[in-house]
PDB file of C-alpha atoms and ligand atoms in Angstrom:
ATOM      1  CA  MET A  22      23.343   3.903  14.276  1.00 70.00           C
ATOM      2  CA  GLN A  23      25.890   2.429  11.844  1.00 75.00           C
ATOM      3  CA  ASN A  24      26.446  -0.325  14.432  1.00 94.00           C
ATOM      4  CA  LEU A  25      22.791  -1.191  14.608  1.00 97.00           C
ATOM      5  CA  LYS A  26      22.685  -1.412  10.854  1.00 97.00           C
ATOM      6  CA  GLU A  27      25.583  -3.826  10.907  1.00 97.00           C
ATOM      7  CA  LYS A  28      24.051  -5.822  13.558  1.00 97.00           C
ATOM      8  CA  ILE A  29      20.721  -6.025  11.682  1.00 98.00           C
ATOM      9  CA  GLN A  30      22.573  -7.185   8.574  1.00 97.00           C
ATOM     10  CA  LYS A  31      24.622  -9.865  10.581  1.00 97.00           C
ATOM     11  CA  LEU A  32      21.351 -11.129  12.389  1.00 97.00           C
ATOM     12  CA  LYS A  33      19.441 -11.237   9.073  1.00 97.00           C
ATOM     13  CA  LEU A  34      22.043 -13.602   7.512  1.00 97.00           C
ATOM     14  CA  GLU A  35      22.202 -15.887  10.622  1.00 97.00           C
ATOM     15  CA  LYS A  36      18.459 -16.135  10.794  1.00 96.00           C
ATOM     16  CA  ASN A  37      18.073 -16.687   6.988  1.00 97.00           C
ATOM     17  CA  ALA A  38      15.733 -13.629   6.761  1.00 98.00           C
ATOM     18  CA  ILE A  39      14.697 -11.083   4.365  1.00 98.00           C
ATOM     19  CA  ILE A  40      13.791  -7.483   5.147  1.00 98.00           C
ATOM     20  CA  LEU A  41      10.897  -5.897   2.950  1.00 98.00           C
ATOM     21  CA  ALA A  42      10.027  -2.278   3.354  1.00 98.00           C
ATOM     22  CA  HIS A  43       7.234  -0.140   1.969  1.00 98.00           C
ATOM     23  CA  TYR A  44       7.910   3.200   0.253  1.00 98.00           C
ATOM     24  CA  TYR A  45       6.309   5.029   3.338  1.00 98.00           C
ATOM     25  CA  GLN A  46       8.824   3.696   5.809  1.00 98.00           C
ATOM     26  CA  ASN A  47      11.315   5.804   7.499  1.00 98.00           C
ATOM     27  CA  ASP A  48      14.378   6.362   5.419  1.00 98.00           C
ATOM     28  CA  ASP A  49      16.889   4.242   7.650  1.00 97.00           C
ATOM     29  CA  ILE A  50      14.595   1.252   7.184  1.00 98.00           C
ATOM     30  CA  GLN A  51      14.405   1.689   3.398  1.00 98.00           C
ATOM     31  CA  GLU A  52      18.144   1.919   3.456  1.00 97.00           C
ATOM     32  CA  ILE A  53      18.654  -1.552   5.129  1.00 97.00           C
ATOM     33  CA  ALA A  54      15.976  -3.251   3.369  1.00 98.00           C
ATOM     34  CA  ASP A  55      16.479  -6.068   0.817  1.00 98.00           C
ATOM     35  CA  PHE A  56      13.467  -4.895  -1.231  1.00 98.00           C
ATOM     36  CA  VAL A  57      11.619  -1.575  -1.179  1.00 98.00           C
ATOM     37  CA  GLY A  58       8.310  -1.324  -3.040  1.00 97.00           C
ATOM     38  CA  ASP A  59       4.520  -0.765  -3.244  1.00 96.00           C
ATOM     39  CA  SER A  60       2.094  -3.206  -1.641  1.00 95.00           C
ATOM     40  CA  TYR A  61       1.570  -5.342  -4.693  1.00 94.00           C
ATOM     41  CA  TYR A  62       5.314  -5.683  -5.516  1.00 96.00           C
ATOM     42  CA  LEU A  63       6.116  -6.489  -1.758  1.00 97.00           C
ATOM     43  CA  SER A  64       3.374  -9.151  -1.733  1.00 94.00           C
ATOM     44  CA  LYS A  65       4.989 -10.765  -4.922  1.00 95.00           C
ATOM     45  CA  VAL A  66       8.283 -10.703  -3.332  1.00 97.00           C
ATOM     46  CA  ALA A  67       6.982 -12.259   0.009  1.00 96.00           C
ATOM     47  CA  LYS A  68       5.142 -14.944  -2.108  1.00 93.00           C
ATOM     48  CA  GLU A  69       8.266 -15.902  -4.104  1.00 96.00           C
ATOM     49  CA  CYS A  70      11.346 -15.334  -1.704  1.00 97.00           C
ATOM     50  CA  MET A  71      13.319 -18.254  -0.557  1.00 96.00           C
ATOM     51  CA  GLN A  72      14.135 -17.161   2.886  1.00 97.00           C
ATOM     52  CA  GLN A  73      12.251 -18.772   5.794  1.00 96.00           C
ATOM     53  CA  THR A  74      11.747 -15.444   7.702  1.00 98.00           C
ATOM     54  CA  ILE A  75      10.294 -12.309   6.485  1.00 98.00           C
ATOM     55  CA  VAL A  76      10.574  -9.081   8.298  1.00 98.00           C
ATOM     56  CA  PHE A  77       7.776  -6.907   7.042  1.00 98.00           C
ATOM     57  CA  CYS A  78       8.413  -3.287   7.577  1.00 98.00           C
ATOM     58  CA  GLY A  79       5.145  -1.843   6.621  1.00 98.00           C
ATOM     59  CA  VAL A  80       1.776  -1.988   8.197  1.00 98.00           C
ATOM     60  CA  LYS A  81      -0.098  -5.033   9.598  1.00 98.00           C
ATOM     61  CA  PHE A  82      -2.258  -5.945   6.437  1.00 98.00           C
ATOM     62  CA  MET A  83       1.048  -6.161   4.430  1.00 98.00           C
ATOM     63  CA  ALA A  84       2.526  -8.659   6.842  1.00 98.00           C
ATOM     64  CA  GLU A  85      -0.823 -10.592   7.120  1.00 98.00           C
ATOM     65  CA  SER A  86      -0.791 -10.826   3.282  1.00 98.00           C
ATOM     66  CA  ALA A  87       2.614 -12.216   3.261  1.00 97.00           C
ATOM     67  CA  LYS A  88       1.705 -14.844   6.037  1.00 98.00           C
ATOM     68  CA  ILE A  89      -1.585 -15.650   3.988  1.00 98.00           C
ATOM     69  CA  LEU A  90       0.564 -16.467   0.874  1.00 97.00           C
ATOM     70  CA  SER A  91       3.393 -18.148   2.590  1.00 96.00           C
ATOM     71  CA  PRO A  92       2.012 -19.953   5.764  1.00 97.00           C
ATOM     72  CA  GLU A  93       5.200 -22.049   5.996  1.00 96.00           C
ATOM     73  CA  LYS A  94       7.282 -18.931   6.558  1.00 97.00           C
ATOM     74  CA  THR A  95       7.699 -16.811   9.834  1.00 98.00           C
ATOM     75  CA  VAL A  96       6.377 -13.429   9.196  1.00 98.00           C
ATOM     76  CA  LEU A  97       7.357 -10.513  11.591  1.00 98.00           C
ATOM     77  CA  LEU A  98       5.966  -7.202  12.046  1.00 98.00           C
ATOM     78  CA  PRO A  99       8.658  -5.149  13.772  1.00 98.00           C
ATOM     79  CA  ASN A 100       6.171  -2.991  15.668  1.00 98.00           C
ATOM     80  CA  ILE A 101       2.898  -4.559  16.666  1.00 97.00           C
ATOM     81  CA  GLU A 102       1.064  -1.134  16.657  1.00 97.00           C
ATOM     82  CA  SER A 103       1.585  -0.355  12.945  1.00 97.00           C
ATOM     83  CA  GLY A 104      -1.982  -1.030  11.686  1.00 97.00           C
ATOM     84  CA  CYS A 105      -3.561   0.772   8.757  1.00 98.00           C
ATOM     85  CA  THR A 106      -6.651   2.744  10.068  1.00 97.00           C
ATOM     86  CA  MET A 107      -8.462   2.275   6.676  1.00 98.00           C
ATOM     87  CA  ALA A 108      -8.288  -1.619   7.050  1.00 98.00           C
ATOM     88  CA  GLU A 109     -10.071  -1.226  10.305  1.00 98.00           C
ATOM     89  CA  MET A 110     -13.057   0.611   8.685  1.00 98.00           C
ATOM     90  CA  ILE A 111     -14.809  -2.675   7.738  1.00 98.00           C
ATOM     91  CA  ASN A 112     -15.061  -6.043   9.157  1.00 98.00           C
ATOM     92  CA  GLY A 113     -16.126  -9.430   8.297  1.00 98.00           C
ATOM     93  CA  GLU A 114     -19.825  -9.074   9.384  1.00 98.00           C
ATOM     94  CA  ASP A 115     -19.989  -5.711   7.321  1.00 98.00           C
ATOM     95  CA  VAL A 116     -18.996  -7.676   4.099  1.00 98.00           C
ATOM     96  CA  ARG A 117     -21.443 -10.645   4.960  1.00 98.00           C
ATOM     97  CA  GLN A 118     -24.227  -7.994   5.278  1.00 98.00           C
ATOM     98  CA  LEU A 119     -23.232  -6.438   1.838  1.00 98.00           C
ATOM     99  CA  LYS A 120     -23.369  -9.739   0.201  1.00 98.00           C
ATOM    100  CA  LYS A 121     -26.896 -10.318   1.616  1.00 98.00           C
ATOM    101  CA  GLU A 122     -28.002  -7.044   0.167  1.00 98.00           C
ATOM    102  CA  HIS A 123     -26.327  -7.630  -3.269  1.00 98.00           C
ATOM    103  CA  PRO A 124     -26.196 -11.354  -3.811  1.00 98.00           C
ATOM    104  CA  LYS A 125     -25.197 -11.315  -7.380  1.00 97.00           C
ATOM    105  CA  ALA A 126     -22.299  -8.774  -6.901  1.00 98.00           C
ATOM    106  CA  LYS A 127     -18.580  -9.697  -6.820  1.00 98.00           C
ATOM    107  CA  VAL A 128     -16.876  -8.567  -3.831  1.00 98.00           C
ATOM    108  CA  VAL A 129     -13.466  -6.760  -4.717  1.00 98.00           C
ATOM    109  CA  CYS A 130     -11.364  -5.722  -1.627  1.00 98.00           C
ATOM    110  CA  TYR A 131      -8.407  -3.552  -1.768  1.00 98.00           C
ATOM    111  CA  ILE A 132      -5.435  -5.113  -0.096  1.00 98.00           C
ATOM    112  CA  ASN A 133      -5.638  -2.576   2.641  1.00 98.00           C
ATOM    113  CA  SER A 134      -8.083  -4.751   4.396  1.00 98.00           C
ATOM    114  CA  THR A 135      -7.956  -7.407   7.242  1.00 98.00           C
ATOM    115  CA  ALA A 136      -7.633 -11.182   6.675  1.00 98.00           C
ATOM    116  CA  GLU A 137     -11.020 -11.715   7.749  1.00 98.00           C
ATOM    117  CA  VAL A 138     -12.330  -9.154   5.260  1.00 98.00           C
ATOM    118  CA  LYS A 139     -10.204 -10.692   2.571  1.00 98.00           C
ATOM    119  CA  ALA A 140     -11.685 -14.200   3.495  1.00 98.00           C
ATOM    120  CA  GLU A 141     -15.201 -12.879   2.680  1.00 98.00           C
ATOM    121  CA  SER A 142     -14.164 -11.408  -0.704  1.00 98.00           C
ATOM    122  CA  ASP A 143     -13.886 -12.773  -4.222  1.00 98.00           C
ATOM    123  CA  ILE A 144     -10.813 -11.161  -5.324  1.00 98.00           C
ATOM    124  CA  CYS A 145      -8.189  -8.756  -3.890  1.00 98.00           C
ATOM    125  CA  CYS A 146      -6.560  -5.689  -5.546  1.00 98.00           C
ATOM    126  CA  THR A 147      -3.896  -3.084  -4.880  1.00 98.00           C
ATOM    127  CA  SER A 148      -3.964   0.630  -6.254  1.00 97.00           C
ATOM    128  CA  SER A 149      -1.520  -0.711  -9.115  1.00 97.00           C
ATOM    129  CA  ASN A 150      -3.725  -3.321 -10.420  1.00 98.00           C
ATOM    130  CA  ALA A 151      -7.468  -2.394  -9.383  1.00 98.00           C
ATOM    131  CA  LEU A 152      -8.393  -1.227 -12.776  1.00 98.00           C
ATOM    132  CA  LYS A 153      -6.903  -4.176 -14.604  1.00 98.00           C
ATOM    133  CA  ILE A 154      -8.902  -6.518 -12.304  1.00 98.00           C
ATOM    134  CA  ILE A 155     -12.220  -4.767 -12.459  1.00 98.00           C
ATOM    135  CA  ASN A 156     -11.957  -4.742 -16.253  1.00 97.00           C
ATOM    136  CA  LYS A 157     -11.015  -8.369 -16.430  1.00 97.00           C
ATOM    137  CA  LEU A 158     -13.824  -9.228 -13.915  1.00 97.00           C
ATOM    138  CA  ASN A 159     -16.357  -7.648 -16.402  1.00 93.00           C
ATOM    139  CA  SER A 160     -19.188  -7.752 -13.908  1.00 97.00           C
ATOM    140  CA  ASP A 161     -22.169  -5.473 -13.831  1.00 97.00           C
ATOM    141  CA  GLU A 162     -22.331  -5.413 -10.031  1.00 98.00           C
ATOM    142  CA  ILE A 163     -19.305  -4.909  -7.884  1.00 98.00           C
ATOM    143  CA  ILE A 164     -18.949  -4.326  -4.249  1.00 98.00           C
ATOM    144  CA  PHE A 165     -15.638  -2.308  -3.753  1.00 98.00           C
ATOM    145  CA  ILE A 166     -14.411  -2.304  -0.089  1.00 98.00           C
ATOM    146  CA  PRO A 167     -13.055  -0.342   1.962  1.00 98.00           C
ATOM    147  CA  ASP A 168     -11.654   2.586   0.017  1.00 98.00           C
ATOM    148  CA  LYS A 169     -14.364   4.884  -1.503  1.00 98.00           C
ATOM    149  CA  ASN A 170     -11.768   6.805  -3.165  1.00 98.00           C
ATOM    150  CA  LEU A 171     -10.008   4.100  -4.953  1.00 98.00           C
ATOM    151  CA  GLY A 172     -13.171   2.522  -5.798  1.00 98.00           C
ATOM    152  CA  GLY A 173     -14.626   5.956  -7.108  1.00 98.00           C
ATOM    153  CA  TYR A 174     -11.579   6.460  -9.313  1.00 98.00           C
ATOM    154  CA  ILE A 175     -11.670   2.973 -10.759  1.00 97.00           C
ATOM    155  CA  ASN A 176     -15.252   3.400 -11.661  1.00 96.00           C
ATOM    156  CA  GLU A 177     -14.596   6.684 -13.393  1.00 96.00           C
ATOM    157  CA  LYS A 178     -12.464   4.667 -15.645  1.00 96.00           C
ATOM    158  CA  ALA A 179     -14.414   1.265 -15.806  1.00 96.00           C
ATOM    159  CA  HIS A 180     -17.964   2.381 -15.735  1.00 90.00           C
ATOM    160  CA  VAL A 181     -19.357  -0.553 -13.952  1.00 96.00           C
ATOM    161  CA  LYS A 182     -23.219  -0.490 -14.021  1.00 96.00           C
ATOM    162  CA  ASN A 183     -23.551  -0.760 -10.251  1.00 98.00           C
ATOM    163  CA  MET A 184     -20.596  -0.101  -8.162  1.00 98.00           C
ATOM    164  CA  ILE A 185     -21.279  -0.263  -4.581  1.00 98.00           C
ATOM    165  CA  LEU A 186     -18.831   1.469  -2.483  1.00 98.00           C
ATOM    166  CA  TRP A 187     -18.010   1.395   1.219  1.00 98.00           C
ATOM    167  CA  ASN A 188     -17.359   4.643   3.150  1.00 98.00           C
ATOM    168  CA  GLY A 189     -13.850   3.872   4.048  1.00 98.00           C
ATOM    169  CA  PHE A 190     -10.872   6.289   3.406  1.00 98.00           C
ATOM    170  CA  CYS A 191      -7.201   6.989   4.406  1.00 98.00           C
ATOM    171  CA  ARG A 192      -7.058   9.996   6.669  1.00 97.00           C
ATOM    172  CA  VAL A 193      -3.511  10.756   5.110  1.00 98.00           C
ATOM    173  CA  HIS A 194      -4.771  11.167   1.742  1.00 98.00           C
ATOM    174  CA  GLU A 195      -8.473  12.364   2.345  1.00 97.00           C
ATOM    175  CA  PHE A 196      -7.935  15.620   3.716  1.00 96.00           C
ATOM    176  CA  VAL A 197      -5.265  17.073   1.428  1.00 97.00           C
ATOM    177  CA  ASN A 198      -6.002  20.763   0.606  1.00 94.00           C
ATOM    178  CA  VAL A 199      -7.165  21.533  -2.818  1.00 96.00           C
ATOM    179  CA  ASP A 200      -6.363  25.222  -2.512  1.00 95.00           C
ATOM    180  CA  GLU A 201      -2.811  24.416  -1.698  1.00 95.00           C
ATOM    181  CA  ILE A 202      -2.349  22.286  -4.779  1.00 96.00           C
ATOM    182  CA  MET A 203      -3.818  25.085  -6.936  1.00 96.00           C
ATOM    183  CA  LYS A 204      -1.406  27.635  -5.292  1.00 95.00           C
ATOM    184  CA  VAL A 205       1.575  25.489  -6.224  1.00 96.00           C
ATOM    185  CA  LYS A 206       0.372  24.925  -9.757  1.00 95.00           C
ATOM    186  CA  ASN A 207      -0.125  28.676 -10.302  1.00 95.00           C
ATOM    187  CA  GLU A 208       3.416  29.543  -8.713  1.00 95.00           C
ATOM    188  CA  HIS A 209       5.176  26.775 -10.799  1.00 95.00           C
ATOM    189  CA  LYS A 210       4.530  27.011 -14.342  1.00 88.00           C
ATOM    190  CA  HIS A 211       5.746  23.502 -15.467  1.00 93.00           C
ATOM    191  CA  ILE A 212       5.150  21.649 -12.518  1.00 97.00           C
ATOM    192  CA  LYS A 213       3.316  18.064 -12.773  1.00 98.00           C
ATOM    193  CA  VAL A 214       1.076  17.065  -9.919  1.00 98.00           C
ATOM    194  CA  LEU A 215       1.374  13.276  -9.222  1.00 98.00           C
ATOM    195  CA  VAL A 216      -1.451  11.795  -6.816  1.00 98.00           C
ATOM    196  CA  HIS A 217      -2.281   8.509  -5.194  1.00 98.00           C
ATOM    197  CA  PRO A 218      -5.719   7.198  -5.934  1.00 98.00           C
ATOM    198  CA  GLU A 219      -6.602   7.215  -2.156  1.00 98.00           C
ATOM    199  CA  CYS A 220      -6.969  11.017  -2.522  1.00 98.00           C
ATOM    200  CA  ASN A 221     -10.602  12.402  -2.928  1.00 97.00           C
ATOM    201  CA  LYS A 222     -11.985  13.435  -6.305  1.00 98.00           C
ATOM    202  CA  GLU A 223     -11.257  17.141  -6.001  1.00 98.00           C
ATOM    203  CA  VAL A 224      -7.610  16.433  -5.544  1.00 98.00           C
ATOM    204  CA  ARG A 225      -7.679  13.707  -8.328  1.00 98.00           C
ATOM    205  CA  LYS A 226      -8.872  16.306 -10.745  1.00 98.00           C
ATOM    206  CA  LEU A 227      -5.803  18.232 -10.397  1.00 98.00           C
ATOM    207  CA  ALA A 228      -3.670  15.365 -11.083  1.00 98.00           C
ATOM    208  CA  ASP A 229      -1.252  15.059 -14.080  1.00 98.00           C
ATOM    209  CA  PHE A 230      -0.746  11.325 -13.070  1.00 98.00           C
ATOM    210  CA  ILE A 231      -2.718   9.082 -10.608  1.00 98.00           C
ATOM    211  CA  GLY A 232      -1.011   5.987  -9.478  1.00 98.00           C
ATOM    212  CA  SER A 233       0.325   3.593  -6.713  1.00 98.00           C
ATOM    213  CA  THR A 234       3.326   4.476  -4.981  1.00 98.00           C
ATOM    214  CA  GLY A 235       5.287   2.291  -7.374  1.00 98.00           C
ATOM    215  CA  GLY A 236       3.534   3.960 -10.278  1.00 98.00           C
ATOM    216  CA  ILE A 237       4.566   7.365  -9.149  1.00 98.00           C
ATOM    217  CA  ILE A 238       8.265   6.284  -8.781  1.00 98.00           C
ATOM    218  CA  ASP A 239       8.141   4.783 -12.272  1.00 98.00           C
ATOM    219  CA  TYR A 240       6.383   7.762 -13.863  1.00 98.00           C
ATOM    220  CA  VAL A 241       9.112  10.140 -12.424  1.00 98.00           C
ATOM    221  CA  LYS A 242      12.056   7.887 -13.596  1.00 97.00           C
ATOM    222  CA  LYS A 243      10.717   7.885 -17.192  1.00 98.00           C
ATOM    223  CA  ASP A 244       9.444  11.442 -17.474  1.00 98.00           C
ATOM    224  CA  THR A 245      11.635  14.133 -18.875  1.00 97.00           C
ATOM    225  CA  ASP A 246      10.271  17.061 -16.714  1.00 97.00           C
ATOM    226  CA  GLU A 247      12.127  18.353 -13.760  1.00 97.00           C
ATOM    227  CA  LYS A 248       9.426  19.579 -11.053  1.00 98.00           C
ATOM    228  CA  TYR A 249       6.567  17.539  -9.482  1.00 98.00           C
ATOM    229  CA  MET A 250       4.131  18.064  -6.690  1.00 98.00           C
ATOM    230  CA  ILE A 251       3.991  14.807  -4.752  1.00 98.00           C
ATOM    231  CA  VAL A 252       0.464  14.131  -3.142  1.00 98.00           C
ATOM    232  CA  THR A 253       0.964  11.019  -1.210  1.00 98.00           C
ATOM    233  CA  GLU A 254       2.844   9.816   2.069  1.00 98.00           C
ATOM    234  CA  GLU A 255       6.079  11.661   2.359  1.00 98.00           C
ATOM    235  CA  GLY A 256       8.195   8.451   2.835  1.00 98.00           C
ATOM    236  CA  ILE A 257       8.046   8.146  -0.795  1.00 98.00           C
ATOM    237  CA  LEU A 258      10.582  11.168  -1.069  1.00 98.00           C
ATOM    238  CA  TYR A 259      13.451   8.932  -0.087  1.00 98.00           C
ATOM    239  CA  SER A 260      13.312   6.645  -3.223  1.00 98.00           C
ATOM    240  CA  LEU A 261      12.171   9.709  -5.435  1.00 98.00           C
ATOM    241  CA  ARG A 262      15.214  11.801  -4.383  1.00 98.00           C
ATOM    242  CA  ASN A 263      17.615   8.888  -4.568  1.00 98.00           C
ATOM    243  CA  ASN A 264      16.623   7.788  -8.025  1.00 97.00           C
ATOM    244  CA  ASN A 265      16.269  11.414  -9.397  1.00 98.00           C
ATOM    245  CA  PRO A 266      19.017  13.802  -7.775  1.00 98.00           C
ATOM    246  CA  ASN A 267      18.404  16.364 -10.436  1.00 97.00           C
ATOM    247  CA  LYS A 268      14.735  16.746  -9.960  1.00 98.00           C
ATOM    248  CA  GLN A 269      12.746  18.871  -7.584  1.00 98.00           C
ATOM    249  CA  PHE A 270       9.864  17.627  -5.280  1.00 98.00           C
ATOM    250  CA  ILE A 271       7.328  19.863  -3.730  1.00 97.00           C
ATOM    251  CA  THR A 272       4.961  18.443  -0.941  1.00 97.00           C
ATOM    252  CA  PRO A 273       1.812  19.844   0.614  1.00 94.00           C
ATOM    253  CA  LYS A 274       2.601  22.225   3.354  1.00 91.00           C
ATOM    254  CA  THR A 275       0.873  20.021   5.815  1.00 90.00           C
ATOM    255  CA  PRO A 276       2.843  16.967   5.912  1.00 94.00           C
ATOM    256  CA  MET A 277       1.161  13.889   4.666  1.00 97.00           C
ATOM    257  CA  THR A 278       2.489  11.435   7.390  1.00 98.00           C
ATOM    258  CA  CYS A 279       1.132   7.947   8.229  1.00 98.00           C
ATOM    259  CA  CYS A 280       1.907   7.406  11.751  1.00 98.00           C
ATOM    260  CA  SER A 281       1.234   3.956  11.499  1.00 97.00           C
ATOM    261  CA  MET A 282       3.994   3.419   8.828  1.00 98.00           C
ATOM    262  CA  LYS A 283       6.481   5.379  10.974  1.00 98.00           C
ATOM    263  CA  LYS A 284       5.998   3.181  14.158  1.00 98.00           C
ATOM    264  CA  ASN A 285       8.713   0.645  12.823  1.00 98.00           C
ATOM    265  CA  THR A 286      12.062   1.881  13.952  1.00 98.00           C
ATOM    266  CA  LEU A 287      15.589   0.313  13.276  1.00 97.00           C
ATOM    267  CA  ASN A 288      15.653  -0.880  16.709  1.00 98.00           C
ATOM    268  CA  ASP A 289      12.256  -2.535  16.317  1.00 98.00           C
ATOM    269  CA  VAL A 290      13.809  -4.306  13.266  1.00 98.00           C
ATOM    270  CA  TYR A 291      16.812  -5.440  15.275  1.00 98.00           C
ATOM    271  CA  GLU A 292      14.532  -6.702  18.209  1.00 98.00           C
ATOM    272  CA  SER A 293      12.188  -8.493  15.650  1.00 98.00           C
ATOM    273  CA  LEU A 294      15.103 -10.464  14.260  1.00 98.00           C
ATOM    274  CA  LEU A 295      16.630 -11.156  17.596  1.00 97.00           C
ATOM    275  CA  ASN A 296      13.577 -12.207  19.499  1.00 97.00           C
ATOM    276  CA  LYS A 297      11.238 -13.179  16.739  1.00 96.00           C
ATOM    277  CA  GLN A 298       8.724 -10.713  17.380  1.00 94.00           C
ATOM    278  CA  HIS A 299       6.108  -9.796  16.469  1.00 97.00           C
ATOM    279  CA  GLU A 300       5.018 -13.099  14.757  1.00 98.00           C
ATOM    280  CA  VAL A 301       2.034 -12.720  12.555  1.00 98.00           C
ATOM    281  CA  THR A 302      -0.440 -15.651  13.186  1.00 98.00           C
ATOM    282  CA  ILE A 303      -3.798 -15.995  11.345  1.00 98.00           C
ATOM    283  CA  ASP A 304      -6.628 -18.643  11.994  1.00 98.00           C
ATOM    284  CA  GLU A 305      -6.111 -21.364   9.468  1.00 98.00           C
ATOM    285  CA  ASN A 306      -9.769 -21.349   8.066  1.00 98.00           C
ATOM    286  CA  ILE A 307      -9.665 -17.442   7.572  1.00 98.00           C
ATOM    287  CA  ARG A 308      -6.017 -17.722   5.920  1.00 98.00           C
ATOM    288  CA  LYS A 309      -7.313 -20.401   3.396  1.00 98.00           C
ATOM    289  CA  ALA A 310     -10.266 -18.372   2.320  1.00 98.00           C
ATOM    290  CA  ALA A 311      -8.139 -15.160   2.311  1.00 98.00           C
ATOM    291  CA  HIS A 312      -5.443 -17.085   0.148  1.00 98.00           C
ATOM    292  CA  LYS A 313      -8.132 -17.641  -2.606  1.00 98.00           C
ATOM    293  CA  CYS A 314      -8.748 -13.995  -2.624  1.00 98.00           C
ATOM    294  CA  LEU A 315      -5.201 -13.012  -2.910  1.00 98.00           C
ATOM    295  CA  ILE A 316      -4.166 -15.758  -5.249  1.00 97.00           C
ATOM    296  CA  ALA A 317      -7.021 -14.669  -7.549  1.00 98.00           C
ATOM    297  CA  MET A 318      -5.494 -11.084  -7.719  1.00 98.00           C
ATOM    298  CA  HIS A 319      -2.002 -12.421  -8.297  1.00 96.00           C
ATOM    299  CA  GLU A 320      -3.355 -14.511 -11.277  1.00 97.00           C
ATOM    300  CA  MET A 321      -5.586 -11.942 -12.676  1.00 97.00           C
ATOM    301  CA  ALA A 322      -2.882  -9.130 -12.437  1.00 96.00           C
ATOM    302  CA  ARG A 323      -0.185 -11.009 -14.372  1.00 90.00           C
TER     303      ARG A 323
HETATM  304  P1  13P B 415       0.642   1.391  -2.619  1.00 85.89           P
HETATM  305  O1  13P B 415      -0.146   0.070  -3.057  1.00 85.89           O
HETATM  306  O2  13P B 415       0.528   2.307  -3.553  1.00 85.89           O
HETATM  307  O3  13P B 415       1.928   1.058  -2.135  1.00 85.89           O
HETATM  308  O4  13P B 415      -0.257   1.983  -1.416  1.00 85.89           O
HETATM  309  C1  13P B 415      -0.394   1.452  -0.130  1.00 85.89           C
HETATM  310  C2  13P B 415      -0.973   2.366   0.721  1.00 85.89           C
HETATM  311  O5  13P B 415      -1.060   1.914   2.029  1.00 85.89           O
HETATM  312  C3  13P B 415      -1.249   3.797   0.286  1.00 85.89           C
HETATM  313  O6  13P B 415      -1.730   4.413   1.484  1.00 85.89           O
HETATM  314 FE1  SF4 B 416      -3.405   2.949   5.741  1.00 85.89          FE
HETATM  315 FE2  SF4 B 416      -3.349   5.539   4.788  1.00 85.89          FE
HETATM  316 FE3  SF4 B 416      -1.275   4.577   6.255  1.00 85.89          FE
HETATM  317 FE4  SF4 B 416      -1.763   3.710   3.668  1.00 85.89          FE
HETATM  318  S1  SF4 B 416      -1.240   5.788   4.170  1.00 85.89           S
HETATM  319  S2  SF4 B 416      -1.137   2.528   5.387  1.00 85.89           S
HETATM  320  S3  SF4 B 416      -4.031   3.580   3.792  1.00 85.89           S
HETATM  321  S4  SF4 B 416      -3.410   4.751   6.964  1.00 85.89           S
END
């Protein structure tokens, strides 16, 4: 294992590459990454980094977003099967149909979407900046795709006159057991429940804090309490435990595991650097349209 990690570091330098990893990646991948973060932070790093090659340890839409923002760079997704199931719940034709039905609406798409869907949208958002973006848009009619939970959560705060939601969701976050959270809350008097906005309303209602993966990491770092229930994908525990060795983290009994995120292995990262696999390519017309949507987010979220 150590040998493989050393080989990766050596190849990375030889190839002038950078390794980015999402908080949900396997621990050993987070350990060797140059940057670990949430989807907004990683898209910023991908846009601004100097290296010619980006090895994106995350899911496909994340690597695609890096390529949309930096077409001159080589973007590699170590395991080609790591796709986000939520992103596949809507396609370009669905968005065109929605726009026909609501011609005056602004289309806001969650970054968890394909390049084709971004190309049909006005602006992108992540869970860390969605509220800011919807507030700044100041529009009476918004089509929010594809996550009904993030869209619903944002609308509870922003009160858009007509928020049209798509019925997309994340399987990892949608089916969390509410009774289990209640039980943990009852058993541990001073526990704080931290929830990702991809969770459904019943779960969000029990939260002390709702935020992106990066938001949850920051919250725990600054907070003075000691015990937390973490209601998001379990990969986040690697950073939470490393940053807060004296704090205690409890997770739902049924593990919240994103199988797509876990597909990338250290060996895939090594192969990826060695054989330039799997290189992300996007049709140039789609890329240009999707670029406008992502850049609009980066400008508005500043
Ligand atoms: P973050 O933007 O919070 O990193 O979330 C990405 C994601 O896929 C959550 O399921
Ligand atoms: Fe997609 Fe859910 Fe996995 Fe996030 S946790 S990448 S939304 S399937």
